[in-house]
Amino acid sequence: MIQNVIEIYTDGSCLNKYNFGGWAAIILFNKNKILLKGNEKDTTHNRMELLAVIKSIEYVNKNYKTNFLKIYTDSQYVFRIPERMEKLIKNNFITKKGNLLHNNDLIEILIRQIETNNIEFVKVKAHQKENIFDNSIMFNLEVDKIARQMIRDRG
């Protein structure tokens, strides 16, 4: 069976000094390139990484019919959610110390998206040198620049 594959490149960034962050995503499908971006106040780097992925999946679910999403991220935090999700759910998003897990609201949304979509997460090394022969590097660098620009622009 031929799959309709949508590739998504995501990144998030945060200026901790001001708790202001930005996120960006590039969605590639049928030779189309869609850019999503945004920024948030009172946030963290990990929240921006999560939000980039969540907003991308929401956009795809609303606008396309596909049976496979390939999401590229340089965030180890995001990349490990699928392998941790069973344990997170079992523990009701409570840490070993008895505290509610940071970003549990966004992690719960992402887990629901993972459960209802066919998604493969691909880990990309962050901040590599440009390589015109490797799309994952080129698009990762692009979303990184856009996410950081969203911080500078501050909405």
CSV table of C-alpha atoms in Angstrom, one decimal:
chain,number,residue,atom,x,y,z
A,1,MET,CA,0.0,0.0,0.0
A,2,ILE,CA,1.3,3.4,-0.9
A,3,GLN,CA,1.4,5.8,2.0
A,4,ASN,CA,0.8,9.5,1.8
A,5,VAL,CA,3.8,10.7,3.7
A,6,ILE,CA,3.9,14.2,5.2
A,7,GLU,CA,7.3,15.3,6.5
A,8,ILE,CA,7.3,17.8,9.3
A,9,TYR,CA,10.4,19.7,10.6
A,10,THR,CA,9.9,21.4,14.0
A,11,ASP,CA,11.9,23.5,16.4
A,12,GLY,CA,11.3,25.7,19.5
A,13,SER,CA,13.4,28.2,21.3
A,14,CYS,CA,13.1,30.3,24.4
A,15,LEU,CA,14.9,33.3,25.8
A,16,ASN,CA,15.0,32.3,29.4
A,17,LYS,CA,15.9,35.7,30.7
A,18,TYR,CA,12.4,37.0,29.5
A,19,ASN,CA,10.5,33.7,29.5
A,20,PHE,CA,9.5,34.4,25.9
A,21,GLY,CA,9.6,31.7,23.3
A,22,GLY,CA,9.1,31.0,19.6
A,23,TRP,CA,8.3,27.9,17.7
A,24,ALA,CA,8.3,27.0,14.0
A,25,ALA,CA,7.4,24.1,11.7
A,26,ILE,CA,7.8,23.3,8.0
A,27,ILE,CA,5.3,20.8,6.6
A,28,LEU,CA,6.2,19.2,3.3
A,29,PHE,CA,3.6,17.3,1.2
A,30,ASN,CA,3.1,16.9,-2.5
A,31,LYS,CA,5.8,19.5,-3.3
A,32,ASN,CA,4.1,22.0,-1.1
A,33,LYS,CA,5.9,23.7,1.7
A,34,ILE,CA,3.8,25.2,4.5
A,35,LEU,CA,5.4,27.3,7.3
A,36,LEU,CA,3.8,27.5,10.7
A,37,LYS,CA,5.1,29.7,13.5
A,38,GLY,CA,4.2,31.4,16.7
A,39,ASN,CA,5.4,32.7,20.0
A,40,GLU,CA,4.4,32.6,23.6
A,41,LYS,CA,5.0,34.6,26.8
A,42,ASP,CA,5.8,32.9,30.1
A,43,THR,CA,7.1,29.7,28.6
A,44,THR,CA,10.0,27.4,28.4
A,45,HIS,CA,12.2,25.9,25.7
A,46,ASN,CA,10.5,22.4,26.1
A,47,ARG,CA,7.0,23.9,25.8
A,48,MET,CA,8.0,25.6,22.5
A,49,GLU,CA,9.4,22.3,21.2
A,50,LEU,CA,6.2,20.5,22.1
A,51,LEU,CA,4.0,23.3,20.7
A,52,ALA,CA,5.7,23.1,17.3
A,53,VAL,CA,4.9,19.4,17.0
A,54,ILE,CA,1.4,19.7,18.3
A,55,LYS,CA,0.4,22.7,16.1
A,56,SER,CA,1.9,20.8,13.1
A,57,ILE,CA,-0.1,17.7,13.7
A,58,GLU,CA,-3.3,19.8,14.3
A,59,TYR,CA,-2.7,21.6,11.0
A,60,VAL,CA,-2.2,18.3,9.1
A,61,ASN,CA,-5.2,16.7,10.6
A,62,LYS,CA,-7.4,19.7,9.7
A,63,ASN,CA,-6.1,20.2,6.1
A,64,TYR,CA,-4.9,16.8,4.8
A,65,LYS,CA,-5.9,13.2,4.5
A,66,THR,CA,-2.8,11.2,5.2
A,67,ASN,CA,-1.8,7.9,6.8
A,68,PHE,CA,1.8,8.7,7.8
A,69,LEU,CA,3.6,11.6,9.5
A,70,LYS,CA,7.3,11.7,9.7
A,71,ILE,CA,8.3,14.4,12.3
A,72,TYR,CA,11.9,15.6,12.5
A,73,THR,CA,13.0,17.1,15.8
A,74,ASP,CA,16.3,18.0,17.4
A,75,SER,CA,14.6,17.8,20.8
A,76,GLN,CA,15.5,14.7,22.8
A,77,TYR,CA,12.6,15.7,25.1
A,78,VAL,CA,10.0,15.5,22.3
A,79,PHE,CA,11.7,12.5,20.6
A,80,ARG,CA,11.4,10.4,23.8
A,81,ILE,CA,7.7,11.0,24.4
A,82,PRO,CA,6.5,8.0,22.4
A,83,GLU,CA,8.8,5.6,24.4
A,84,ARG,CA,7.8,7.2,27.7
A,85,MET,CA,4.1,7.6,27.1
A,86,GLU,CA,2.9,4.3,28.5
A,87,LYS,CA,4.7,5.0,31.8
A,88,LEU,CA,3.6,8.6,31.9
A,89,ILE,CA,-0.1,7.6,31.5
A,90,LYS,CA,0.3,4.8,34.1
A,91,ASN,CA,1.7,7.3,36.6
A,92,ASN,CA,-1.0,9.9,35.8
A,93,PHE,CA,1.8,12.3,34.8
A,94,ILE,CA,3.2,12.4,38.4
A,95,THR,CA,6.9,12.3,39.0
A,96,LYS,CA,8.8,10.0,41.4
A,97,LYS,CA,8.8,12.9,43.8
A,98,GLY,CA,5.0,13.1,43.7
A,99,ASN,CA,4.8,16.3,41.6
A,100,LEU,CA,2.8,16.9,38.5
A,101,LEU,CA,5.0,16.5,35.5
A,102,HIS,CA,6.2,19.8,33.9
A,103,ASN,CA,4.3,20.4,30.6
A,104,ASN,CA,1.8,17.7,31.4
A,105,ASP,CA,-0.9,19.6,29.5
A,106,LEU,CA,1.0,19.6,26.3
A,107,ILE,CA,2.4,16.1,26.7
A,108,GLU,CA,-1.2,14.8,27.2
A,109,ILE,CA,-2.2,16.5,23.9
A,110,LEU,CA,0.8,15.1,22.1
A,111,ILE,CA,0.1,11.6,23.4
A,112,ARG,CA,-3.5,11.7,22.2
A,113,GLN,CA,-2.2,12.8,18.8
A,114,ILE,CA,0.3,9.9,18.7
A,115,GLU,CA,-2.4,7.5,19.6
A,116,THR,CA,-4.7,8.7,16.7
A,117,ASN,CA,-2.1,9.2,14.0
A,118,ASN,CA,0.6,7.1,12.4
A,119,ILE,CA,3.7,9.0,13.4
A,120,GLU,CA,7.4,8.3,13.2
A,121,PHE,CA,9.7,10.6,15.1
A,122,VAL,CA,13.2,11.2,13.7
A,123,LYS,CA,15.9,12.7,15.8
A,124,VAL,CA,18.0,15.3,14.0
A,125,LYS,CA,21.3,16.6,15.4
A,126,ALA,CA,20.9,20.3,16.4
A,127,HIS,CA,22.9,23.1,15.0
A,128,GLN,CA,24.7,21.3,12.3
A,129,LYS,CA,26.6,23.0,9.4
A,130,GLU,CA,24.5,23.6,6.3
A,131,ASN,CA,24.5,20.7,3.9
A,132,ILE,CA,22.6,21.2,0.7
A,133,PHE,CA,22.6,17.4,0.1
A,134,ASP,CA,20.8,16.6,3.4
A,135,ASN,CA,17.2,18.0,3.6
A,136,SER,CA,16.8,17.1,7.3
A,137,ILE,CA,19.8,19.4,8.1
A,138,MET,CA,18.6,22.2,5.8
A,139,PHE,CA,15.0,22.2,7.1
A,140,ASN,CA,16.1,21.8,10.7
A,141,LEU,CA,18.4,24.9,10.4
A,142,GLU,CA,15.5,26.8,8.7
A,143,VAL,CA,13.0,26.1,11.5
A,144,ASP,CA,15.7,26.9,14.1
A,145,LYS,CA,16.3,30.3,12.5
A,146,ILE,CA,12.5,31.0,12.3
A,147,ALA,CA,11.9,30.0,15.9
A,148,ARG,CA,14.7,32.3,17.1
A,149,GLN,CA,13.4,35.1,14.9
A,150,MET,CA,9.9,34.7,16.5
A,151,ILE,CA,11.6,35.5,19.8
A,152,ARG,CA,13.3,38.6,18.4
A,153,ASP,CA,10.1,39.8,16.8
A,154,ARG,CA,8.1,39.2,20.0
A,155,GLY,CA,4.9,39.0,18.2
